[in-house]
PDB file of C-alpha atoms and ligand atoms in Angstrom:
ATOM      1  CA  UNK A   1      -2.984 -13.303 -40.331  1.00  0.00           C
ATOM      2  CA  UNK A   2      -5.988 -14.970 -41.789  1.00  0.00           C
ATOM      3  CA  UNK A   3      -7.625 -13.390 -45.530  1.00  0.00           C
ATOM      4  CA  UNK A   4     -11.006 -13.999 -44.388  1.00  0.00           C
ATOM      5  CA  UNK A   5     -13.075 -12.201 -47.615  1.00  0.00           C
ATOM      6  CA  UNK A   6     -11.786 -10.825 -51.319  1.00  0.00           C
ATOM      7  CA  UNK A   7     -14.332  -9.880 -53.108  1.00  0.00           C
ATOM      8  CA  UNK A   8     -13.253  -7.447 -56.457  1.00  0.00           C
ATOM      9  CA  UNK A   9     -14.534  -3.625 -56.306  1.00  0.00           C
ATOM     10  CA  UNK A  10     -14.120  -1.094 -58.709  1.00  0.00           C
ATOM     11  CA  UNK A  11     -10.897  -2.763 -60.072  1.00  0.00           C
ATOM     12  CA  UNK A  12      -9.440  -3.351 -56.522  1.00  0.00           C
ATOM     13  CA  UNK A  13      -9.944  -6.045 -53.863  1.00  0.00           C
ATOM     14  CA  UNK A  14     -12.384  -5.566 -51.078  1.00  0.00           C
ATOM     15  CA  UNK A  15     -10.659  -7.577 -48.293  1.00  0.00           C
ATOM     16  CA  UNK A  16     -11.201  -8.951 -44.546  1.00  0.00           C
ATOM     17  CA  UNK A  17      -8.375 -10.302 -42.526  1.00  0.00           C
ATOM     18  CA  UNK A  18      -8.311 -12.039 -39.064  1.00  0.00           C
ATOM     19  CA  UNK A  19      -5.575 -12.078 -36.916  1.00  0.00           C
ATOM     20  CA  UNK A  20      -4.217 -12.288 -33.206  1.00  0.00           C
ATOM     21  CA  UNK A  21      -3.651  -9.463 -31.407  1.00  0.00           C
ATOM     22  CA  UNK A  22      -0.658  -9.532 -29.372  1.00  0.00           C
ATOM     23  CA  UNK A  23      -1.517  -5.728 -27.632  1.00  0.00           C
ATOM     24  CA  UNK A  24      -5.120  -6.477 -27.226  1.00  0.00           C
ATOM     25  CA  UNK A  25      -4.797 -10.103 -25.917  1.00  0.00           C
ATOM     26  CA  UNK A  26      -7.729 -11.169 -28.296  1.00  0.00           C
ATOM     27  CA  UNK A  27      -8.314 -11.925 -31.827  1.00  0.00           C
ATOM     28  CA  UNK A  28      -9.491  -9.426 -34.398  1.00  0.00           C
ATOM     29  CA  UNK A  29     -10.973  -8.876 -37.640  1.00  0.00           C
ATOM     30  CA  UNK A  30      -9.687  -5.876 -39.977  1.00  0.00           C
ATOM     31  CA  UNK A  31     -10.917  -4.944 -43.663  1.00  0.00           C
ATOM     32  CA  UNK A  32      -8.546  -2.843 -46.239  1.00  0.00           C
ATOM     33  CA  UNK A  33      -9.605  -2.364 -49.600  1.00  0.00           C
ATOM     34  CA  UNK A  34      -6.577  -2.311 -52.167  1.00  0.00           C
ATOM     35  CA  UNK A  35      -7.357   0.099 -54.986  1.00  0.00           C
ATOM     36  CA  UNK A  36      -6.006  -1.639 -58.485  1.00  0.00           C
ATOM     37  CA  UNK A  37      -3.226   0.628 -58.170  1.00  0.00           C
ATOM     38  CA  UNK A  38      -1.864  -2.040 -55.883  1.00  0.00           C
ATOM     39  CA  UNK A  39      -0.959  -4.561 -58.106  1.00  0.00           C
ATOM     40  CA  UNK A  40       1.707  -2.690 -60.110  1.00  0.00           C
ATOM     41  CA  UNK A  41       3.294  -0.398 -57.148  1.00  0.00           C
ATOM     42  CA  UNK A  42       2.946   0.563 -53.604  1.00  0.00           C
ATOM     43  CA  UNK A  43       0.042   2.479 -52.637  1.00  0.00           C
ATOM     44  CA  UNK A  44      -0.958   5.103 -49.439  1.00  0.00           C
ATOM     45  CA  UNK A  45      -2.846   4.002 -46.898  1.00  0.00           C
ATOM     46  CA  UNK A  46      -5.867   5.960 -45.638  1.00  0.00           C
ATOM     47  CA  UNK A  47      -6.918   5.091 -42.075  1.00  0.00           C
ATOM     48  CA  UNK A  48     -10.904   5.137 -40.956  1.00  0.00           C
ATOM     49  CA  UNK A  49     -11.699   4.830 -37.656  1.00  0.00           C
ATOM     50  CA  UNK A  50     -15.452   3.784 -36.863  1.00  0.00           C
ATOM     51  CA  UNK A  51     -17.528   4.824 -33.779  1.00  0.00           C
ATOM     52  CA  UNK A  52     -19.957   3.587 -31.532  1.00  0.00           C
ATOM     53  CA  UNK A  53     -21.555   0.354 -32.164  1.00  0.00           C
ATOM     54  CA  UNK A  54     -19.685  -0.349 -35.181  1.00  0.00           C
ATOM     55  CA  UNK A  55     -17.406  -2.879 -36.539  1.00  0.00           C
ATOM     56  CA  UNK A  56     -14.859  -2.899 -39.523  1.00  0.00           C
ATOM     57  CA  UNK A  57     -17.671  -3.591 -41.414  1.00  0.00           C
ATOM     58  CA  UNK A  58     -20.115  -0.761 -41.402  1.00  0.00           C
ATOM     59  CA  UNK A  59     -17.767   1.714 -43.117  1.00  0.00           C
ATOM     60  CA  UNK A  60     -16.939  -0.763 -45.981  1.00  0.00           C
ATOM     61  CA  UNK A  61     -20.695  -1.620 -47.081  1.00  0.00           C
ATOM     62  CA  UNK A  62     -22.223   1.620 -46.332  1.00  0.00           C
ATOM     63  CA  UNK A  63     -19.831   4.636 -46.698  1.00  0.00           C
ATOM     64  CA  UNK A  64     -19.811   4.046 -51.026  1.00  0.00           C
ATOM     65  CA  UNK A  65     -15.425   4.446 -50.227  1.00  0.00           C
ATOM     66  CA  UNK A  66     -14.106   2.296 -52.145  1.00  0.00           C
ATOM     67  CA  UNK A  67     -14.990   3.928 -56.190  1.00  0.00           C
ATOM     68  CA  UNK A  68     -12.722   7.181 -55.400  1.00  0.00           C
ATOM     69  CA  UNK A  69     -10.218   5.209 -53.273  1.00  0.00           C
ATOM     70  CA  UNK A  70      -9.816   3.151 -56.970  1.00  0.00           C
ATOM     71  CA  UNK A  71      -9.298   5.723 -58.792  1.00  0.00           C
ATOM     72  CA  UNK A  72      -6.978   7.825 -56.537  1.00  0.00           C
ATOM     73  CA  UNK A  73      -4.951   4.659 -55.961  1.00  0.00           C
ATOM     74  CA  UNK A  74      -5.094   4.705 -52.488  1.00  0.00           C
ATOM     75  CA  UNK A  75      -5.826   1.676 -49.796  1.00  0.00           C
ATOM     76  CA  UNK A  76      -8.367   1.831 -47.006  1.00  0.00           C
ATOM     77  CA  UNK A  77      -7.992   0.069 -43.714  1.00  0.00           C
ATOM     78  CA  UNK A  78     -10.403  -0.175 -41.392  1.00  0.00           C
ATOM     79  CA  UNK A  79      -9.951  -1.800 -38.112  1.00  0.00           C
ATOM     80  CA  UNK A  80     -12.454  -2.758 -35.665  1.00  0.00           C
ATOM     81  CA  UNK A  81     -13.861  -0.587 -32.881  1.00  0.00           C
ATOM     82  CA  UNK A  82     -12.604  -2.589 -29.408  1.00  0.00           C
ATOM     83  CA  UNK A  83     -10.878  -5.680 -28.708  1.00  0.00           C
ATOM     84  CA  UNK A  84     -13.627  -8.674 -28.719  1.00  0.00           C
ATOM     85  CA  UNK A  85     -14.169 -12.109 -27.737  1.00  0.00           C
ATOM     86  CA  UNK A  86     -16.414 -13.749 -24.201  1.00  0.00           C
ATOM     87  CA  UNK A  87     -13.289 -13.425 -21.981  1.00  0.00           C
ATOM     88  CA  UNK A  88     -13.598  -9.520 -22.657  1.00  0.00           C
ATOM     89  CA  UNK A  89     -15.007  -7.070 -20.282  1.00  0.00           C
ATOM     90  CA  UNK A  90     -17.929  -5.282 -21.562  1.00  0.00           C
ATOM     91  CA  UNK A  91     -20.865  -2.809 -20.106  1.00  0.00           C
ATOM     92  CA  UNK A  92     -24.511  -3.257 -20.897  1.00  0.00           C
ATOM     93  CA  UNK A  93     -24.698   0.293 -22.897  1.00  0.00           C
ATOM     94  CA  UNK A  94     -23.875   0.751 -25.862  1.00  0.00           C
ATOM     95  CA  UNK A  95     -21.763   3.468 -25.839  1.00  0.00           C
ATOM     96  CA  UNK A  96     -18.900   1.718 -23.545  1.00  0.00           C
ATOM     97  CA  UNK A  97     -16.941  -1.604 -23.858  1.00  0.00           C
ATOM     98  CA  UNK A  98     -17.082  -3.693 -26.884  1.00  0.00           C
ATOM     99  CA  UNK A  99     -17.847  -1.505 -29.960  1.00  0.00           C
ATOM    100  CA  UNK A 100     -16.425   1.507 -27.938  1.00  0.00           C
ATOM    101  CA  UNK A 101     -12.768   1.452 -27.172  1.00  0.00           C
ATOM    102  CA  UNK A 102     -12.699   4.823 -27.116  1.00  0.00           C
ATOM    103  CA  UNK A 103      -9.000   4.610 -29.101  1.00  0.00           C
ATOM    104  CA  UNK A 104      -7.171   4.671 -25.874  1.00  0.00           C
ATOM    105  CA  UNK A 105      -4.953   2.710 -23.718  1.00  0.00           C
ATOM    106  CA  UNK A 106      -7.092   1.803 -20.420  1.00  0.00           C
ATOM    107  CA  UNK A 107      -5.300   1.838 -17.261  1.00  0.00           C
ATOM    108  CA  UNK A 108      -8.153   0.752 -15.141  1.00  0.00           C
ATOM    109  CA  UNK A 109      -9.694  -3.095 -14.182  1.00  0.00           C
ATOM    110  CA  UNK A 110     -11.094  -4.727 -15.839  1.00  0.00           C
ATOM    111  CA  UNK A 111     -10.411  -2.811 -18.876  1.00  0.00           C
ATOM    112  CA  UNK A 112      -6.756  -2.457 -18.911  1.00  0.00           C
ATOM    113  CA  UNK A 113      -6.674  -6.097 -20.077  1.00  0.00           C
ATOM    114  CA  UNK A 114      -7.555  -5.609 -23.183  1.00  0.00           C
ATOM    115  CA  UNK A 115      -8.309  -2.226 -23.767  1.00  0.00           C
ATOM    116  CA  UNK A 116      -5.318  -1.003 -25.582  1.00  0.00           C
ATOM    117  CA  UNK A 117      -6.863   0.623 -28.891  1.00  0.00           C
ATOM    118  CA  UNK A 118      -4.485   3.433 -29.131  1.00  0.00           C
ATOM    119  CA  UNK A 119      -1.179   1.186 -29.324  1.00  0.00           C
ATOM    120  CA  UNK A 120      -3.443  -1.473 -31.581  1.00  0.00           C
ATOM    121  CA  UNK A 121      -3.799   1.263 -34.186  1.00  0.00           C
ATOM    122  CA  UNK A 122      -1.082   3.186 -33.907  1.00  0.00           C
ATOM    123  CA  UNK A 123       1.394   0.581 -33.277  1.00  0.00           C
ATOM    124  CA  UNK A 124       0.797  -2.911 -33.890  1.00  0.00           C
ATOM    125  CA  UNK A 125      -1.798  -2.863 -37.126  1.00  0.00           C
ATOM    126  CA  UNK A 126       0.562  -1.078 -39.237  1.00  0.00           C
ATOM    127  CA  UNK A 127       3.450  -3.246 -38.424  1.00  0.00           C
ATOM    128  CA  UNK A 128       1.280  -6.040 -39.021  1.00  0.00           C
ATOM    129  CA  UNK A 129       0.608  -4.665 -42.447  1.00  0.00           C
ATOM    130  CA  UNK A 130       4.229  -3.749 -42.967  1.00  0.00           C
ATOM    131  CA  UNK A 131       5.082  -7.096 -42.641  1.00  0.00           C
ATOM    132  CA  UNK A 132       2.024  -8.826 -44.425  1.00  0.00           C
ATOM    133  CA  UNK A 133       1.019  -6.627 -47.443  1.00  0.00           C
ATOM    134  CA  UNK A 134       3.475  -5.658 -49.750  1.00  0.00           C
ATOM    135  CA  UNK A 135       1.899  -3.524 -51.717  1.00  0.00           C
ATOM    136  CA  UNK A 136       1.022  -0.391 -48.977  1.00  0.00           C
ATOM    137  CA  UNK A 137       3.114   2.133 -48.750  1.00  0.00           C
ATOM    138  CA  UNK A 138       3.378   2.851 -44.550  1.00  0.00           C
ATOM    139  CA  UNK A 139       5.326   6.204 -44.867  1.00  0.00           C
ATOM    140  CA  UNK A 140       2.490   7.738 -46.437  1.00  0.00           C
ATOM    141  CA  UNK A 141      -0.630   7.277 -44.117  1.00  0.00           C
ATOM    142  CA  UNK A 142      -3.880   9.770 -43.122  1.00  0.00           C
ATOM    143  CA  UNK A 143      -6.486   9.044 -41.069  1.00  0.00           C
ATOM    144  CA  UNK A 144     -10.347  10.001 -40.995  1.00  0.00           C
ATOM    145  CA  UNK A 145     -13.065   8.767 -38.385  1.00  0.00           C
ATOM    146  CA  UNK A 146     -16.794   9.019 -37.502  1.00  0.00           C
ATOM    147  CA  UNK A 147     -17.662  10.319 -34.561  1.00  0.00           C
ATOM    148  CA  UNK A 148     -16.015   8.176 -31.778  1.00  0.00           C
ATOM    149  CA  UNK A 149     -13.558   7.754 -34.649  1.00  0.00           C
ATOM    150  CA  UNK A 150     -13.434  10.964 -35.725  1.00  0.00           C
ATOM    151  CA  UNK A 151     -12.687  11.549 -31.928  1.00  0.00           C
ATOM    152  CA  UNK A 152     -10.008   8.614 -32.328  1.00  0.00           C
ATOM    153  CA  UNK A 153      -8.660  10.079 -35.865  1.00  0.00           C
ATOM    154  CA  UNK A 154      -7.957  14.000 -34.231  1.00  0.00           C
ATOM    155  CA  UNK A 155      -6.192  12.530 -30.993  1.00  0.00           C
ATOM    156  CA  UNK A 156      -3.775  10.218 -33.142  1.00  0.00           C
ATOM    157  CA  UNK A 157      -3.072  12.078 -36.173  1.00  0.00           C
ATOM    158  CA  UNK A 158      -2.786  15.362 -33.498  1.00  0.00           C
ATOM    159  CA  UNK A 159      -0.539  12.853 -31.325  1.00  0.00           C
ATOM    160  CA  UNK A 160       1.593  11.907 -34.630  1.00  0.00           C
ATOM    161  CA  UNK A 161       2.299  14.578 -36.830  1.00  0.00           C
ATOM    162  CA  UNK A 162       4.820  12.617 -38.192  1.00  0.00           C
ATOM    163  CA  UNK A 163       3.677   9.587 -39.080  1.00  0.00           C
ATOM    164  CA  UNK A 164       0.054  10.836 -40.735  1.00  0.00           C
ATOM    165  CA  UNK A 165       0.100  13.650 -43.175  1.00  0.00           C
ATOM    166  CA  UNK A 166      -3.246  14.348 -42.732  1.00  0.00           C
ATOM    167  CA  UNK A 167      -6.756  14.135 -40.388  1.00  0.00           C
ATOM    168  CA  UNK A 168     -10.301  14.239 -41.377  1.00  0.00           C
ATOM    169  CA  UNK A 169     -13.387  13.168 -39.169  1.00  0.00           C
ATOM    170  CA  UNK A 170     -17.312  13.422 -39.878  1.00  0.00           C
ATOM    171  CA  UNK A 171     -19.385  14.755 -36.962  1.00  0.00           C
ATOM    172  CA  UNK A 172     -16.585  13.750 -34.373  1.00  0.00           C
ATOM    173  CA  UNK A 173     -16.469  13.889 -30.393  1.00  0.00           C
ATOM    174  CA  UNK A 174     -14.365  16.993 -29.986  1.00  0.00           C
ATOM    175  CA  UNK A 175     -14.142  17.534 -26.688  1.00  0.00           C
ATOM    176  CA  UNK A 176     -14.556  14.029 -24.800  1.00  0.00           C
ATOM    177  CA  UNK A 177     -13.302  15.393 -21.436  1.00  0.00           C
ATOM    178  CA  UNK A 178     -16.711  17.685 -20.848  1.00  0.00           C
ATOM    179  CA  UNK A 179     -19.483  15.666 -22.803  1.00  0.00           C
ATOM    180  CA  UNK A 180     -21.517  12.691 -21.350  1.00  0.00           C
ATOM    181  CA  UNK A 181     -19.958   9.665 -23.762  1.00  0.00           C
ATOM    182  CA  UNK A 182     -16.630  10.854 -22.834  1.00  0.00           C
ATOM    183  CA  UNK A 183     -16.789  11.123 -19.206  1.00  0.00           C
ATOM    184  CA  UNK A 184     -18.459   7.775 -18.914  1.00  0.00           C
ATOM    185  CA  UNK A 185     -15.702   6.127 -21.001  1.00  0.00           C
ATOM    186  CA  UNK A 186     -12.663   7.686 -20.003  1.00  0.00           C
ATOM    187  CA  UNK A 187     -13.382   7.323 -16.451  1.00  0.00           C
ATOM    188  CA  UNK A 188     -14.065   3.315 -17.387  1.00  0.00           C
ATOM    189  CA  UNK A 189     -10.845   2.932 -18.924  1.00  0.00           C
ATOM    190  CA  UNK A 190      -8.139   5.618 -17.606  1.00  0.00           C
ATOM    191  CA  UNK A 191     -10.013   6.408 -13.758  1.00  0.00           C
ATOM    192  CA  UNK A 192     -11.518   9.565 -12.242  1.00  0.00           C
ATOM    193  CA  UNK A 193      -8.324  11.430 -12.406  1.00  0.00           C
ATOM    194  CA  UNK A 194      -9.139  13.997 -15.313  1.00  0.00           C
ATOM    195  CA  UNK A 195      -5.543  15.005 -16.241  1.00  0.00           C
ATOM    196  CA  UNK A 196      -4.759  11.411 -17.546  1.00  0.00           C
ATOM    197  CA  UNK A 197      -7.783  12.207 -19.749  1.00  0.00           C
ATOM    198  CA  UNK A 198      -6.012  15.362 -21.448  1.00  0.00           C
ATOM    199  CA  UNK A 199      -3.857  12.767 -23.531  1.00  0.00           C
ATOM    200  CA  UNK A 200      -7.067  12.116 -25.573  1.00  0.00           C
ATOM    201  CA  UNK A 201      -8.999  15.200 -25.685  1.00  0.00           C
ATOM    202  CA  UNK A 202      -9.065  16.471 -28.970  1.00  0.00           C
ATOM    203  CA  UNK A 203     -10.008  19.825 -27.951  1.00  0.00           C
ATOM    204  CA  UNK A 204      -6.631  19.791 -25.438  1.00  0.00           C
ATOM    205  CA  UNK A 205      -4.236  18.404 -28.008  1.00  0.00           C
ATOM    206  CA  UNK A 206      -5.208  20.929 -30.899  1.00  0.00           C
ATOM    207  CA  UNK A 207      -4.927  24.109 -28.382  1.00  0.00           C
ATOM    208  CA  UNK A 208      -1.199  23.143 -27.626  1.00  0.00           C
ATOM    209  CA  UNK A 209       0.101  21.634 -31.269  1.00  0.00           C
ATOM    210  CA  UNK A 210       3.147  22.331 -32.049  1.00  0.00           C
ATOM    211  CA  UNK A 211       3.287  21.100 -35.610  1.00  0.00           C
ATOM    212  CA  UNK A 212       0.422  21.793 -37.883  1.00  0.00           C
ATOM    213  CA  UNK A 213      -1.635  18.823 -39.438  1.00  0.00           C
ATOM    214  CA  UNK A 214      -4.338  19.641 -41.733  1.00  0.00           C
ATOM    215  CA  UNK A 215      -7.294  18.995 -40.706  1.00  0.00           C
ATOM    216  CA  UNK A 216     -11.054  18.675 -42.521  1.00  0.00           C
ATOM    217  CA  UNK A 217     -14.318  17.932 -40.228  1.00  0.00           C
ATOM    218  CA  UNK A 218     -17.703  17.782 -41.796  1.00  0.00           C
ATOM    219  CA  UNK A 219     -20.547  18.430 -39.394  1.00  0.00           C
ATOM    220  CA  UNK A 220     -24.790  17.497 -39.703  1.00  0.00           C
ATOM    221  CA  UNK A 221     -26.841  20.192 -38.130  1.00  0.00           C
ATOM    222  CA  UNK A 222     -29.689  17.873 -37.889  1.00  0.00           C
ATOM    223  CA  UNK A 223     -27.475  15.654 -35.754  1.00  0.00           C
ATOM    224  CA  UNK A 224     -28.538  14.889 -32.133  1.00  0.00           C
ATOM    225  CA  UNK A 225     -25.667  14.623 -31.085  1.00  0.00           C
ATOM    226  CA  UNK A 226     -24.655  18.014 -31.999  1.00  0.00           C
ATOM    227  CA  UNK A 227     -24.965  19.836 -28.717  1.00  0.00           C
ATOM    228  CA  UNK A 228     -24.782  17.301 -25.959  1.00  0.00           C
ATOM    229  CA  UNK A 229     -21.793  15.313 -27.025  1.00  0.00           C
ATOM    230  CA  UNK A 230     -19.820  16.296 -30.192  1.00  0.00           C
ATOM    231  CA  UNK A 231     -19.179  20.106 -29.630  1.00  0.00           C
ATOM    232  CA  UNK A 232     -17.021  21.379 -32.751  1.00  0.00           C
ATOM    233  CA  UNK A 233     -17.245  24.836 -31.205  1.00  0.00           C
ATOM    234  CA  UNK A 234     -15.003  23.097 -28.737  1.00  0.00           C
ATOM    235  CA  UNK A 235     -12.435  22.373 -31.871  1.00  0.00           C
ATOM    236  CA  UNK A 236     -12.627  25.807 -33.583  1.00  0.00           C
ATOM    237  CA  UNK A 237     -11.658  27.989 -30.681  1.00  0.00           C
ATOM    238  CA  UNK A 238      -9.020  25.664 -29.473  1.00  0.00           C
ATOM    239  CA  UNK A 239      -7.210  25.568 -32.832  1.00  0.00           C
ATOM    240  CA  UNK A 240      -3.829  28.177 -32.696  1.00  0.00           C
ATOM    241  CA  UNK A 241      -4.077  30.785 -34.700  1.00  0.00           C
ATOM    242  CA  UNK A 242      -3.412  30.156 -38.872  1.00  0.00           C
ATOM    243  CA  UNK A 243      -4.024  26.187 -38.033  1.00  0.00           C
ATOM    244  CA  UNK A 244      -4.894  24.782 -40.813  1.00  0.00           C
ATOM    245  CA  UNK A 245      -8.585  23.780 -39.702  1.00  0.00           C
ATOM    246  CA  UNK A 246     -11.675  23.661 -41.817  1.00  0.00           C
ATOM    247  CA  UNK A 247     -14.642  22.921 -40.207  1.00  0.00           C
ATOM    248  CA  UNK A 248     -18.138  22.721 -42.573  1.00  0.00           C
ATOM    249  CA  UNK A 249     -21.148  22.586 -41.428  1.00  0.00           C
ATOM    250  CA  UNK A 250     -24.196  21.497 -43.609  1.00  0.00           C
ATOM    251  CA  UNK A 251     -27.626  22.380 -43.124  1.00  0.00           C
ATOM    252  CA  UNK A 252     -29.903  18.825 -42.657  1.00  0.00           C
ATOM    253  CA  UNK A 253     -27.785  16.157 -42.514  1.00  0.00           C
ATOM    254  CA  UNK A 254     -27.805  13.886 -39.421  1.00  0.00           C
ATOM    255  CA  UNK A 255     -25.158  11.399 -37.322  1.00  0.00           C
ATOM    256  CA  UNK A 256     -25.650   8.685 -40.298  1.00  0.00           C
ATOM    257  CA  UNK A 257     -23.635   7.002 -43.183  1.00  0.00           C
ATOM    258  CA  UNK A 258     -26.171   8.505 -45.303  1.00  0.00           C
ATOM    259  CA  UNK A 259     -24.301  11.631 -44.298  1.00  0.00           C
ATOM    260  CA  UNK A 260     -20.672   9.937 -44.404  1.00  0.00           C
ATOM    261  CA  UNK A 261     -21.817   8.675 -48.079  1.00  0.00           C
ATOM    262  CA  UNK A 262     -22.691  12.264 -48.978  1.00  0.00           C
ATOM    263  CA  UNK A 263     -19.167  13.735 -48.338  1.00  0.00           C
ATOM    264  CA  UNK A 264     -16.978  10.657 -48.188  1.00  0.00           C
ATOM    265  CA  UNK A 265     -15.460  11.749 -51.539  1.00  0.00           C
ATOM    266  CA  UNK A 266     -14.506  14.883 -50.495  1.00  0.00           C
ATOM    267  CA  UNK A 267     -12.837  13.573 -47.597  1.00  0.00           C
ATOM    268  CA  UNK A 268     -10.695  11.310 -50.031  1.00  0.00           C
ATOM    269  CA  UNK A 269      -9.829  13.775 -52.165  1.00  0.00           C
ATOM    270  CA  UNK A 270      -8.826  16.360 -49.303  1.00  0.00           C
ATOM    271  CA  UNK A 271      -6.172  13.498 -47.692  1.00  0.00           C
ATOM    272  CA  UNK A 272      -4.934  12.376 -51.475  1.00  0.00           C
ATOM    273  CA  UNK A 273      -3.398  16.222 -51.760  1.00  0.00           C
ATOM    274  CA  UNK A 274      -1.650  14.678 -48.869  1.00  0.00           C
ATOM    275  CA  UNK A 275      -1.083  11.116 -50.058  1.00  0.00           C
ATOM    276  CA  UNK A 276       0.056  11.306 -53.168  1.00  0.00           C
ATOM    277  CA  UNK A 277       3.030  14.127 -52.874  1.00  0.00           C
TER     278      UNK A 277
HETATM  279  N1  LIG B 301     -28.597   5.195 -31.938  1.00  0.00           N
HETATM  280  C1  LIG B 301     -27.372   4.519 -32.152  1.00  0.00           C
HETATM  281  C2  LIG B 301     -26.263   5.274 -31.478  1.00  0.00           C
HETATM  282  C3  LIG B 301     -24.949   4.828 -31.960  1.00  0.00           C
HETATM  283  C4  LIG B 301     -24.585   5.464 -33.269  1.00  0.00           C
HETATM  284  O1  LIG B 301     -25.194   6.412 -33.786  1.00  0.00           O
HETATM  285  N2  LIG B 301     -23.541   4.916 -33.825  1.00  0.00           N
HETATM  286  C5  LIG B 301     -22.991   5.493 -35.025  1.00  0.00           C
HETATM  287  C6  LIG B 301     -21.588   5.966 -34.674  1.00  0.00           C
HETATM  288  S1  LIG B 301     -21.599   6.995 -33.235  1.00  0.00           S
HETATM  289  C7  LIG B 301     -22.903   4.442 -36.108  1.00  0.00           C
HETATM  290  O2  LIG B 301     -22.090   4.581 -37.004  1.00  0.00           O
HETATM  291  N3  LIG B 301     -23.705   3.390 -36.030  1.00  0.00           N
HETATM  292  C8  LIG B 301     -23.604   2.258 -36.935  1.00  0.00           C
HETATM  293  C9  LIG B 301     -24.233   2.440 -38.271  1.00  0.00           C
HETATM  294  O3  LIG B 301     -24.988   3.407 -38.496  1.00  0.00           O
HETATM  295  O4  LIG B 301     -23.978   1.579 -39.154  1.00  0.00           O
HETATM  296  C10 LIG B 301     -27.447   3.109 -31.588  1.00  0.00           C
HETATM  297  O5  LIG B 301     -27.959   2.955 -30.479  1.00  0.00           O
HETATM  298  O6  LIG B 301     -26.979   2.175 -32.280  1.00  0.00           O
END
C-alpha cells in the first residue's frame, strides 16, 4: 500500500493510504488517523463507516474526530464507501453504486464484480493493516457509522460479536429491508429474493442476537430522513430484552456532520470503555 497524505493532528498523524484491492477488484483509498499514542505502543482501532455520497474523506475533515481520538490513544480508520474506478458499475442516483455499497457482498450482475464491501471491511482491510501498520492493535476494534454506515456498523459489529467490542452509529438505516434506500439497493446487489436480504437488516440481526454488543445510536429529529428511511423505532423494539441498547434522540439536529461534530465525542468516549480494557 501507497501513504498517500501525513499531515500531523493533535500530536498524531492524519494519514491517507492507497492500495489494491484484491476482494473488490479495484484500487482504493483509506484514511486512519494514529493518535500519538502510536508511536510508543500499540493502539485500538475504532472503525467509521461513511454513508451515502461520501468518501474516506468527509468524516476526517468534517466530523472534528481526531482531538479526543489523541487523547484517548485510539486510531481511526476510515475506509471508503464502494469500490471505484471507470470499469465499475454504477447507477445515475445517488443513493446506489459508487458512494453506496451498501456494506454488503452483491450477488447480482453487474454488481457482484466488485461489490464486495462486507468482506473488504471485515476481512481484507484489517489484514491489510495487520500486516502494514505496526502500531494498531487488531484484537481490540469498535465500529461506528453514519447513516448508510451506521446501517453498515450495526450489521457487522451485530454479525461479529467477537471481533468488535463495541457499535455506535449516528442517525443510521435501521431497518433497510422495508425503507425506500434499502429496497432499491439490496435488490441491486443481492436480487428480489428478500430472505438473502435478512443477512443485512439491522433490525433482523438485533431481534435474534445471541451475544450482546453494546450499542449507542444518536438520532436528529429534524432529520428528513427520519420517517421514510432510517426508522430507529424499527431498532428499539427489535432489541431482546436487557440488550444493552441506548438510543438518544435530540431535539433539532438534522442528517449532517454538523450533527456528527456535535456528539462525535461522546461516541469516542462510549467505545474507549470498550477499547481500552
Ligand atoms: N442530500 C444528500 C443526500 C445524501 C446525504 O445526506 N449523504 C450524507 C450521508 S447519508 C452525507 O454524509 N453526505 C456527505 C456530507 O455531508 O459530507 C445528497 O444528495 O448529497
Amino acid at each position: 500500500m501507497e501513504k498517500v497524505a501525513d499531515v500531523q493532528c493533535f500530536g498524531g498523524q492524519q494519514q491517507r493510504f492507497k492500495h489494491v484491492s484484491l476482494v473488490l477488484n479495484c484500487d482504493m483509498h483509506f484514511s486512519l488517523f494514529l493518535p500519538p499514542q502510536a508511536k510508543n505502543a500499540k493502539v485500538p482501532v475504532l472503525v467509521w463507516l461513511s454513508g451515502l455520497t461520501c468518501t474516506d474523506e468527509n468524516f476526517v475533515t468534517k466530523a472534528g474526530a481526531q482531538r479526543v481520538a489523541a487523547e484517548l490513544g485510539i486510531a481511526l480508520l476510515a475506509p471508503d464507501t464502494s469500490p471505484r474506478g471507470e470499469g465499475v458499475a454504477d447507477d445515475e442516483a445517488y443513493d446506489a453504486g459508487m458512494g453506496a455499497g451498501f456494506y454488503v457482498n452483491a450477488t447480482q450482475a453487474p454488481w457482484a464484480e466488485h461489490y464486495q464491501m462486507y468482506d473488504y471491511i471485515v476481512q481484507e482491510l484489517p489484514a491489510l493493516l495487520a500486516r502494514e501498520v505496526q502500531a494498531l492493535d487488531l484484537k481490540r476494534m469498535s465500529i461506528m457509522g453514519h447513516s448508510m454506515g451506521g446501517h453498515g456498523a450495526l450489521v457487522i459489529g451485530l454479525r461479529n460479536v467477537d471481533t468488535y467490542q463495541s457499535i455506535s452509529a449516528f442517525a443510521p438505516i435501521c431497518a433497510p429491508s422495508q425503507c425506500p434506500w434499502g429496497e432499491k439497493t439490496l435488490g441491486y446487489y443481492l436480487g428480489q429474493d428478500r430472505s438473502t436480504w435478512q443477512d443485512y437488516d439491522a433490525s433482523v440481526l438485533l431481534a435474534s442476537a445471541k451475544k450482546s454488543i453494546p450499542i449507542r445510536v444518536d438520532q436528529g429529529l429534524a432529520d428528513n430522513f427520519l420517517t421514510t428511511q432510517l426508522m430507529p423505532e424499527k431498532l428499539i423494539a427489535a432489541a431482546p430484552q436487557n440488550y444493552p441498547l441506548q438510543v438518544l434522540q435530540h431535539k433539532g439536529y438534522d442528517h449532517s456532520y454538523f450533527f456528527i461534530a456535535s456528539f462525535i465525542e461522546a461516541h469516542i468516549r462510549f467505545h474507549a470503555e470498550f477499547l481500552n480494557q
